[in-house]
GROMACS .gro file of C-alpha atoms in nm:
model
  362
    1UNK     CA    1  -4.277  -4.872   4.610
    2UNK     CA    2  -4.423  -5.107   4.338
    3UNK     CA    3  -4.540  -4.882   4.002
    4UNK     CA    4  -4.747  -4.994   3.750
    5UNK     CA    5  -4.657  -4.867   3.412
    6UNK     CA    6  -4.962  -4.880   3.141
    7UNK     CA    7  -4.864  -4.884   2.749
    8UNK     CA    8  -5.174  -4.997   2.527
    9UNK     CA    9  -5.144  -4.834   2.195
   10UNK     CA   10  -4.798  -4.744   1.996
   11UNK     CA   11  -4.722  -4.416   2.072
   12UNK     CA   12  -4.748  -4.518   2.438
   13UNK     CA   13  -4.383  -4.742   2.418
   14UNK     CA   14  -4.197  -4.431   2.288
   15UNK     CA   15  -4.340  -4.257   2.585
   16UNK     CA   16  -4.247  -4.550   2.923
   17UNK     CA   17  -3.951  -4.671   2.706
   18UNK     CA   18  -3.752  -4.388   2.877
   19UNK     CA   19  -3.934  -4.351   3.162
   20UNK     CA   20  -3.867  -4.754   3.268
   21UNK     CA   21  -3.501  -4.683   3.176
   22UNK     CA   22  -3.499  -4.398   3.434
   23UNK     CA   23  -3.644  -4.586   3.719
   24UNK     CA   24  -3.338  -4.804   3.688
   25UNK     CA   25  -3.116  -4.579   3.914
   26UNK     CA   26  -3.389  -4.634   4.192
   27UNK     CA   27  -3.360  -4.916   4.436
   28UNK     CA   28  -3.636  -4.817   4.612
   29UNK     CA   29  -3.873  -4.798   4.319
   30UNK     CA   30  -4.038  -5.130   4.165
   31UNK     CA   31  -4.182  -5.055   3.835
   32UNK     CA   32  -4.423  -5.322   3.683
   33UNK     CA   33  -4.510  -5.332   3.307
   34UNK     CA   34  -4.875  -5.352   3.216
   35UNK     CA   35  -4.978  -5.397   2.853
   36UNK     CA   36  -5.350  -5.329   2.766
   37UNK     CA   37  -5.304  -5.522   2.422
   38UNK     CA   38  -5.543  -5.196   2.295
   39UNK     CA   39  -5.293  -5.225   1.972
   40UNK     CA   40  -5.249  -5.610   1.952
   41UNK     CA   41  -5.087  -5.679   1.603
   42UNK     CA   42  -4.728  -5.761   1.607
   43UNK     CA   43  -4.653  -5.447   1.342
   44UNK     CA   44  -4.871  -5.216   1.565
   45UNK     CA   45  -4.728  -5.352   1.919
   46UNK     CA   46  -4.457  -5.621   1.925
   47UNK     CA   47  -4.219  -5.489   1.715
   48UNK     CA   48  -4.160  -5.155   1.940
   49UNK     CA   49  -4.046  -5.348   2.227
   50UNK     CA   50  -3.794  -5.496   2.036
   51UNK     CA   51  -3.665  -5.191   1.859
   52UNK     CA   52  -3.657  -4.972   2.217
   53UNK     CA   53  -3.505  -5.231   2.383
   54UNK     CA   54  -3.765  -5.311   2.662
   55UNK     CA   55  -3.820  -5.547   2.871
   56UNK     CA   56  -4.190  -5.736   2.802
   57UNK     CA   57  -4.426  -5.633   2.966
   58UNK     CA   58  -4.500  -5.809   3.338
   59UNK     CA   59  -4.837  -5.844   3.286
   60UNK     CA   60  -5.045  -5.893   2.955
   61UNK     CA   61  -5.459  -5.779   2.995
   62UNK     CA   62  -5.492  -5.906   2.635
   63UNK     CA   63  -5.804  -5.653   2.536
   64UNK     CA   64  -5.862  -5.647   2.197
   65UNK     CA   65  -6.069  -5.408   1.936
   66UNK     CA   66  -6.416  -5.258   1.991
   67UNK     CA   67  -6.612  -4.955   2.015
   68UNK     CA   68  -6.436  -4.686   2.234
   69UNK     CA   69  -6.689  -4.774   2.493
   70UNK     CA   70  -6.652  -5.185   2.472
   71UNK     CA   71  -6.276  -5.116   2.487
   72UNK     CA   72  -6.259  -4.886   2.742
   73UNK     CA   73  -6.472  -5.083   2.930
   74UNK     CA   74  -6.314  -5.483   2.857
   75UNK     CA   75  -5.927  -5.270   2.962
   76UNK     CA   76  -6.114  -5.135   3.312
   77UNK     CA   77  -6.199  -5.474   3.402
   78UNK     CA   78  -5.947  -5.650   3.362
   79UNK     CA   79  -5.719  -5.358   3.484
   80UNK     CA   80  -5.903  -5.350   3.832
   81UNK     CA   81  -5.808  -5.699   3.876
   82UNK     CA   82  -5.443  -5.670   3.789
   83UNK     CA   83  -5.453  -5.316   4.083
   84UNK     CA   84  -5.633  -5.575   4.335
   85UNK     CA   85  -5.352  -5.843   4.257
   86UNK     CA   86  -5.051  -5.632   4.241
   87UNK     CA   87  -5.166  -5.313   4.540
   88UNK     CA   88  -4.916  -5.052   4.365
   89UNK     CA   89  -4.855  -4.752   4.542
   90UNK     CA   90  -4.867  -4.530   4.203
   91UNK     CA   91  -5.005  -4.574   3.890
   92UNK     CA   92  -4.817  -4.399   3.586
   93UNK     CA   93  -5.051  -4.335   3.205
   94UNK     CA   94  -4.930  -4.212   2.920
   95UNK     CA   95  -5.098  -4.001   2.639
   96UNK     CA   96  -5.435  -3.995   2.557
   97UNK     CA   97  -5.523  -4.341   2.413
   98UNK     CA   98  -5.844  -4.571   2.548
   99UNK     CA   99  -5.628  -4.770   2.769
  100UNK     CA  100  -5.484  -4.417   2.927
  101UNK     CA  101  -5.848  -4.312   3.057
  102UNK     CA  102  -6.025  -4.694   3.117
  103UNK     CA  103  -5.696  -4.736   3.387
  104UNK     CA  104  -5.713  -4.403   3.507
  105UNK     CA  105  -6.076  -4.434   3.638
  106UNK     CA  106  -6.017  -4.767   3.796
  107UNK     CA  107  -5.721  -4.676   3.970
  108UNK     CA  108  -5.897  -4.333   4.122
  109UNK     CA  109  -6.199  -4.584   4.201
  110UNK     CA  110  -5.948  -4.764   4.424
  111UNK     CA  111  -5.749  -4.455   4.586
  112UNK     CA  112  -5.456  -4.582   4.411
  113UNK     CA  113  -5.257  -4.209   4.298
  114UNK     CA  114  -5.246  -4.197   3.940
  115UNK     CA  115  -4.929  -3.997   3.755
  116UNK     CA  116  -5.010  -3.868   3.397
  117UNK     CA  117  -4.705  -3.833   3.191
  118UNK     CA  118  -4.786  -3.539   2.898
  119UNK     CA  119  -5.045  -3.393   3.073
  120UNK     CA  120  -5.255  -3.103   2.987
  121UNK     CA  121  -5.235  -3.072   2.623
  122UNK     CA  122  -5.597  -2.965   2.470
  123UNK     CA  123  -5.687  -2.906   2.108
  124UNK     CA  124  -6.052  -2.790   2.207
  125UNK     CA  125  -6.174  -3.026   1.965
  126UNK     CA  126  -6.444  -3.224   2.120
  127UNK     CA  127  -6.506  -3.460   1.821
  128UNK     CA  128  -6.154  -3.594   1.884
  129UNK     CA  129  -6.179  -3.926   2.095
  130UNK     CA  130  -5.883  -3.805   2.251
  131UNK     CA  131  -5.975  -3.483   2.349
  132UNK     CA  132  -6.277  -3.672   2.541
  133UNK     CA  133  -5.966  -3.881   2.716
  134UNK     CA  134  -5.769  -3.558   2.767
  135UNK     CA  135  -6.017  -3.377   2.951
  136UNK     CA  136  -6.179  -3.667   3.159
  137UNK     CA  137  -5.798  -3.814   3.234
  138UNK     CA  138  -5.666  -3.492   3.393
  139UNK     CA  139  -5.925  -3.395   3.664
  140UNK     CA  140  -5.866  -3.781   3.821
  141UNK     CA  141  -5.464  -3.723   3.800
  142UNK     CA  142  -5.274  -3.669   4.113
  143UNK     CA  143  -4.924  -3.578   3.950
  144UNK     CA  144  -4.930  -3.431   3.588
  145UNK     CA  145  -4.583  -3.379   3.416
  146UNK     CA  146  -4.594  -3.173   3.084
  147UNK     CA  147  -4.435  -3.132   2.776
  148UNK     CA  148  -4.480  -2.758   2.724
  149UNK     CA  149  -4.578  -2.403   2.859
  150UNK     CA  150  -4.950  -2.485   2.727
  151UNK     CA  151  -5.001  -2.788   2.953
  152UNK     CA  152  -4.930  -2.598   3.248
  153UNK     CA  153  -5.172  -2.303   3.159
  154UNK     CA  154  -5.441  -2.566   3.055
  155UNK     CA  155  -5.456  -2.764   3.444
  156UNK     CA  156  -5.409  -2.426   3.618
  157UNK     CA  157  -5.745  -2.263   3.428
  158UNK     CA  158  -5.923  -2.619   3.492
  159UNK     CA  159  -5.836  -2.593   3.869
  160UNK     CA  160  -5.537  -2.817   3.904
  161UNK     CA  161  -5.274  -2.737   4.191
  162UNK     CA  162  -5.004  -2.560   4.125
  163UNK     CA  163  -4.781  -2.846   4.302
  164UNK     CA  164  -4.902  -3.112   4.111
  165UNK     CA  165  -4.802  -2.992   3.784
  166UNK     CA  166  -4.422  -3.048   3.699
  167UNK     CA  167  -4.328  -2.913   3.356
  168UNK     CA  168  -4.054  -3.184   3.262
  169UNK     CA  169  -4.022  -3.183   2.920
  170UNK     CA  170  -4.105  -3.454   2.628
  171UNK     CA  171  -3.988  -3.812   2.699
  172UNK     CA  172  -4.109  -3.875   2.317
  173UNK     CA  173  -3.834  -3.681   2.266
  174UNK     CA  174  -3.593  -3.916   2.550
  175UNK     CA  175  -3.647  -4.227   2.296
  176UNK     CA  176  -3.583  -4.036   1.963
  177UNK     CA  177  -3.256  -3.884   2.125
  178UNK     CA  178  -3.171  -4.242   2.258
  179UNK     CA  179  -3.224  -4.438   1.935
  180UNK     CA  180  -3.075  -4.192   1.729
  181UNK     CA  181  -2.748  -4.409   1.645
  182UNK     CA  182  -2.976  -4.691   1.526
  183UNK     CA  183  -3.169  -4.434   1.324
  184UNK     CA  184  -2.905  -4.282   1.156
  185UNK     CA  185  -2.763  -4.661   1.090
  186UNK     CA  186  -3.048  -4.731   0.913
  187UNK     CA  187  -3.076  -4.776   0.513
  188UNK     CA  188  -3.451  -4.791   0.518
  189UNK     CA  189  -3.348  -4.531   0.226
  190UNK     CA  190  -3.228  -4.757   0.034
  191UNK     CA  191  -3.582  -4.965  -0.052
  192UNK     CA  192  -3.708  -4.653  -0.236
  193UNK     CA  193  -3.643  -4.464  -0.547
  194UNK     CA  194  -3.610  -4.171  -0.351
  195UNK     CA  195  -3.292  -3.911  -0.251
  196UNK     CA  196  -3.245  -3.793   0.061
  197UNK     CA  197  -3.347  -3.453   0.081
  198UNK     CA  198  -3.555  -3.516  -0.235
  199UNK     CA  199  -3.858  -3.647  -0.103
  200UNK     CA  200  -4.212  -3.560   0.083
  201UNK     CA  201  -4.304  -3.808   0.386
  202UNK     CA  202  -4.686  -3.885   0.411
  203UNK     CA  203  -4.892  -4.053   0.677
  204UNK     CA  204  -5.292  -3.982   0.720
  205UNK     CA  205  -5.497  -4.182   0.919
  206UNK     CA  206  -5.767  -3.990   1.060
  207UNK     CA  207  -6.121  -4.111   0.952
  208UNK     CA  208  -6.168  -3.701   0.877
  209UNK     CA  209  -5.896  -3.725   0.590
  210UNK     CA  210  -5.930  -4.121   0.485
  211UNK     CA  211  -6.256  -4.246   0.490
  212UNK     CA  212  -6.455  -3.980   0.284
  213UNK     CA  213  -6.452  -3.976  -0.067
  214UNK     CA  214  -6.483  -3.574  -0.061
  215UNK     CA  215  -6.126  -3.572   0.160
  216UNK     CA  216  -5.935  -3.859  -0.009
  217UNK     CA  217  -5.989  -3.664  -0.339
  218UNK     CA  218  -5.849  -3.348  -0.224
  219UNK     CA  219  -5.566  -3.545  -0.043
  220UNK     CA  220  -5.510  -3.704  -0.476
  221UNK     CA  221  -5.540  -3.337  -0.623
  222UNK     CA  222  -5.245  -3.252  -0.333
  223UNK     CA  223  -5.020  -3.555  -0.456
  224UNK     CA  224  -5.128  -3.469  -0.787
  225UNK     CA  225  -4.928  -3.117  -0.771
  226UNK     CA  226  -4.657  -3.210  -0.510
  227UNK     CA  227  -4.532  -3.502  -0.748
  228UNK     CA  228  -4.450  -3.275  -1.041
  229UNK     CA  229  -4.166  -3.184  -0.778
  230UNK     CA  230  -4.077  -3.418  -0.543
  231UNK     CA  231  -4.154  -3.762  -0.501
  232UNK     CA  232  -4.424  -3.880  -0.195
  233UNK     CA  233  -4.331  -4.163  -0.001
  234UNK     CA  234  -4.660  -4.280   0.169
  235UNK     CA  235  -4.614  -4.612   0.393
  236UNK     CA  236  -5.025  -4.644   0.416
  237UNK     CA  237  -5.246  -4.783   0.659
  238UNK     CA  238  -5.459  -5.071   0.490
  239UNK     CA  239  -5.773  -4.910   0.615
  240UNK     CA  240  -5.674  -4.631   0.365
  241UNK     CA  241  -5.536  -4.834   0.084
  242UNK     CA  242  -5.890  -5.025   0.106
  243UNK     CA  243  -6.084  -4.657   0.051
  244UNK     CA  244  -5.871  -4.592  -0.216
  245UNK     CA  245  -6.007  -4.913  -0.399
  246UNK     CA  246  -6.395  -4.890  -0.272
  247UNK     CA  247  -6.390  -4.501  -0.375
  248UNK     CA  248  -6.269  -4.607  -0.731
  249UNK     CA  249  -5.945  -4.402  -0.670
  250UNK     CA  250  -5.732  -4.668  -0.741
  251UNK     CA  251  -5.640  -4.610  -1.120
  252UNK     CA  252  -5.538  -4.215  -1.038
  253UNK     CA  253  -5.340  -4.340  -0.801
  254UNK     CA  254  -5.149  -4.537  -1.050
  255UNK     CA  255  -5.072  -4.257  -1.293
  256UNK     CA  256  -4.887  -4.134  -1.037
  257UNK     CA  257  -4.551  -4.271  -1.098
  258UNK     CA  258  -4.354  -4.044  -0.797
  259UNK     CA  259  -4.653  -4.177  -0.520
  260UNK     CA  260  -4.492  -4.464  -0.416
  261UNK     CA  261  -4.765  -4.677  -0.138
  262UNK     CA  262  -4.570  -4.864   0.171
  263UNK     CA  263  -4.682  -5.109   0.401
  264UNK     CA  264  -4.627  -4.916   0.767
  265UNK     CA  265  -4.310  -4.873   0.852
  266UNK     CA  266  -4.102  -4.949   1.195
  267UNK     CA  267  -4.035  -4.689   1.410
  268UNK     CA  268  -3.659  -4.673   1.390
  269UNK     CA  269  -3.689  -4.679   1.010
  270UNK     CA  270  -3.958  -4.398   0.985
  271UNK     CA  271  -3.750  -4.156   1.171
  272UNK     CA  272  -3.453  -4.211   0.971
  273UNK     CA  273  -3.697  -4.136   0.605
  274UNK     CA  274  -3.838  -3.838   0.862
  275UNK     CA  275  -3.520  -3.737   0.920
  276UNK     CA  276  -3.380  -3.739   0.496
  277UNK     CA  277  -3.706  -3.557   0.394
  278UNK     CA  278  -3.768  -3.263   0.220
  279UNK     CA  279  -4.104  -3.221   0.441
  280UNK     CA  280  -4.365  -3.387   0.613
  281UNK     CA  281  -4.721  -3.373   0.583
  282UNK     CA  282  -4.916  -3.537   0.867
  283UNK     CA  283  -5.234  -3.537   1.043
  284UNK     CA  284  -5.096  -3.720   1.360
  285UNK     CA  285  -5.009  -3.560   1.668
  286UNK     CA  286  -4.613  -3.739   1.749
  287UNK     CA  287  -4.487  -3.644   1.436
  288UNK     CA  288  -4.524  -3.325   1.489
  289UNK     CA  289  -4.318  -3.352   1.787
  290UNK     CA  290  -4.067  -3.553   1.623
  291UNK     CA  291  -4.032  -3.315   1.293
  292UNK     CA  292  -3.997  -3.033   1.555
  293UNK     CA  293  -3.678  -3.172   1.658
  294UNK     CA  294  -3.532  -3.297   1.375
  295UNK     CA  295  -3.601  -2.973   1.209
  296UNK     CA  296  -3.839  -3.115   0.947
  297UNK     CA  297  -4.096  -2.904   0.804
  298UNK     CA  298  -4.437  -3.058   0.878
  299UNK     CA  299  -4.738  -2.965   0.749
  300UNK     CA  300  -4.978  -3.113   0.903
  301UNK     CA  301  -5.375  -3.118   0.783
  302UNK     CA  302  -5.560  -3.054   1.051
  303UNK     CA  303  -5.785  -2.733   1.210
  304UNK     CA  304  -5.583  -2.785   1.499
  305UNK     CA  305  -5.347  -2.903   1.734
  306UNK     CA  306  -5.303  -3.016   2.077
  307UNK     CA  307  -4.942  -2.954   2.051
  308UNK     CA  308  -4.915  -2.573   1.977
  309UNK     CA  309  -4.551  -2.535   2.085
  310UNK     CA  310  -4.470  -2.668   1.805
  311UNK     CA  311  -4.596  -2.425   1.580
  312UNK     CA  312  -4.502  -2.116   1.800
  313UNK     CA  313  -4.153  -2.248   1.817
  314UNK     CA  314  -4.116  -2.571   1.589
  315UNK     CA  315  -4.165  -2.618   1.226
  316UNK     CA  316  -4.508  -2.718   1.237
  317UNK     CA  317  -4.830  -2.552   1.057
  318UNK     CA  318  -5.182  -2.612   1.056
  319UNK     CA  319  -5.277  -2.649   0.666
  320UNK     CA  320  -5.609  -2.821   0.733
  321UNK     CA  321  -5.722  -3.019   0.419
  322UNK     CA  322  -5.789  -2.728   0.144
  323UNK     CA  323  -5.528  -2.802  -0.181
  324UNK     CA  324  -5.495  -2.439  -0.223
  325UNK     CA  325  -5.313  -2.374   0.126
  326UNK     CA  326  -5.142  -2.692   0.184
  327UNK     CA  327  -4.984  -2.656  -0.191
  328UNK     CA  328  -4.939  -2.256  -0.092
  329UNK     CA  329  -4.702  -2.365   0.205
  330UNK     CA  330  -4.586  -2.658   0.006
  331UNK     CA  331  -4.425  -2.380  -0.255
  332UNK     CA  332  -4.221  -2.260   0.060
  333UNK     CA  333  -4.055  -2.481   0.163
  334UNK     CA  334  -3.951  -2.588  -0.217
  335UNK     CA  335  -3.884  -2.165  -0.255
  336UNK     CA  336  -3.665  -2.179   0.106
  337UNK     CA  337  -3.926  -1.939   0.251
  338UNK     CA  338  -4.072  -2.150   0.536
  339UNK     CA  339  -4.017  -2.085   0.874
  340UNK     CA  340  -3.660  -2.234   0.998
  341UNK     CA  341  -3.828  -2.303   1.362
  342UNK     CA  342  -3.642  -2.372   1.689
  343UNK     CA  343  -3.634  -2.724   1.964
  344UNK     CA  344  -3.874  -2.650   2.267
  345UNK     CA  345  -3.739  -2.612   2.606
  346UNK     CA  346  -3.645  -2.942   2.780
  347UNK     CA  347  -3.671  -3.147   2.474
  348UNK     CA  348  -3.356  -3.237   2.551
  349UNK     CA  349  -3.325  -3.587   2.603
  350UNK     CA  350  -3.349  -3.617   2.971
  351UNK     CA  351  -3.795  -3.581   3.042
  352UNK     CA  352  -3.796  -3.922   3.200
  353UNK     CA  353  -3.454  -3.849   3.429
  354UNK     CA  354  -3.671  -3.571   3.583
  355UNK     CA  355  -4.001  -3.754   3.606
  356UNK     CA  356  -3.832  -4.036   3.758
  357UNK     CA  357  -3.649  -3.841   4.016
  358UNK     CA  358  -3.961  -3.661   4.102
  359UNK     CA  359  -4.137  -3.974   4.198
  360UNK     CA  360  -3.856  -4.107   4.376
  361UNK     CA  361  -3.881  -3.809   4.623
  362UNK     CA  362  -4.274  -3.855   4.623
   0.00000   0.00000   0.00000
């Protein structure tokens, strides 16, 4: 049976990376690569591929930027075409990115069966793009496989089947256990005056935290206090590093001597700094996955989560973006106070195994 995998966006190669590995052990199944191009800058795309080992992709739709709805719409289009070229018996998404829902919809518009890989996760946020893709995604999907209990309980109360759902685990999870020699062989470290075990890991990106004035200041006054302790490694998105200088931020910045401002960082590098620091503080949804396992404190600033498994049973918490709590939680884990937390079920390094023997019996 001939599969079309969709990546688009970065998060969405640390998710089929594992998955295309899997389908290696099945003769029968013929998995074809499909990149979007929704992320199209070498840093943002190219450079993943490399460092997970995959193969490139099979077929390139080169979409570029946009609106969400110019985007979604340039990926559907030329997405239909590659379906009516290629007739693939399944179609397998990832996350919750543009390219997920504009090659979900035409793939149900052609009775191709669609398979949704982290399915079901909801942060009842509405203003979220994402949460739009979420909830429109999962009511076209045929065969949802989740990363925890939540997921499940989510497409049951919207009216899923119970046989569609398979709770499989995290295949983010499958590529961070499977590059873990090349991430503890890395001396990223090294490039930074920084100790491991001595240091807080930043990255914000979220136009709610990086693109007001209001938010970027109380992100400062949080710097402000953590460097009097520990010193914040930031690698910055240039969107963000360009607010700094328009919001005439860009001199306190500078007085802070322990905030030291890197270009983004590779993947294999960034979880080898995730894994030396002290804590993390975040408003992206991955990392909290990833901190979760590497038993990282996170703090991440946001009024909530998609992923709540991995504050019930990881080391994540909600701090949203008031100084006085983030700092408050800050001061435990510096104290030894915070919460110790605990790996998921089936984040064990073998989602994909399971997700690709399911489909093989499909």
């Amino acid at each position: 049976m001939k599969i079309i995998c969709v990546v688009g966006a970065r998060p969405n190669f640390m998710k089929m990376a594992p998955i295309l590995r899997a389908f290696r052990k099945y003769g029968h199944l013929q998995p074809l690569l499909v990149h979007t191009n929704q992320h199209y800058d070498a840093k943002m795309s190219d450079v993943f591929f490399k460092e997970l080992g995959m193969a490139e992709p099979d077929i390139h739709l080169n979409a570029g930027s946009g609106t969400h709805a110019v985007q979604s719409a340039d990926i559907m289009i030329r997405f239909e075409k590659a379906l009516m070229d290629e007739k693939p018996g399944l179609v397998i998404v990832v996350g919750d990115v543009n390219s997920t829902l504009a090659c979900s919809v035409a793939s149900a518009k052609l009775h191709i069966p669609v398979a949704h890989v982290e399915a079901g996760l909801r942060s009842n946020d509405r203003s979220m793009p994402e949460e739009i893709n979420r909830l429109v995604n999962d009511t076209l999907y045929d065969y949802l496989f989740t990363t925890e209990s939540s997921g499940n309980e989510n497409l049951i109360r919207e009216g899923k089947k119970q046989n569609q759902i398979f709770f499989t685990g995290n295949v983010m999870i499958d590529t961070l256990v499977y590059t873990m020699p090349k991430i503890d062989q890395s001396s990223i470290i090294k490039q930074f005056p920084v100790k491991s075990g001595h240091y807080a890991l930043v990255t914000l990106h979220r136009p709610s935290n990086v693109d007001q004035p209001d938010s970027l200041n109380r992100i400062l006054t949080v710097f402000e206090t953590i460097t009097q302790s520990l010193p914040v490694l930031f690698p910055i998105h240039p969107r963000t590093r360009k607010n700094l200088d328009s919001f005439g931020f860009q001199s306190r910045v500078e007085k802070m001597k322990d905030l030291i401002l890197t270009d983004p960082i590779g993947y294999i590098d960034f979880l080898n700094l995730m894994k030396n620091a002290k804590c993390v503080i975040s408003d992206s949804g991955g990392l909290q996955e990833e901190s979760t396992f590497l038993r990282v404190p996170c703090l991440t600033m946001r009024e909530n989560t998609e992923r709540p498994v991995t504050i019930t049973v990881g080391t994540n918490t909600l701090v949203g973006s008031e100084p006085a709590v983030i700092l408050g939680h800050f001061e435990k884990i510096m104290n030894g106070t915070y919460k110790k937390g605990d790996i998921p079920e089936l984040w064990d390094g073998h989602a994909a195994e399971r997700i690709a023997d399911i489909i093989s019996r499909i």
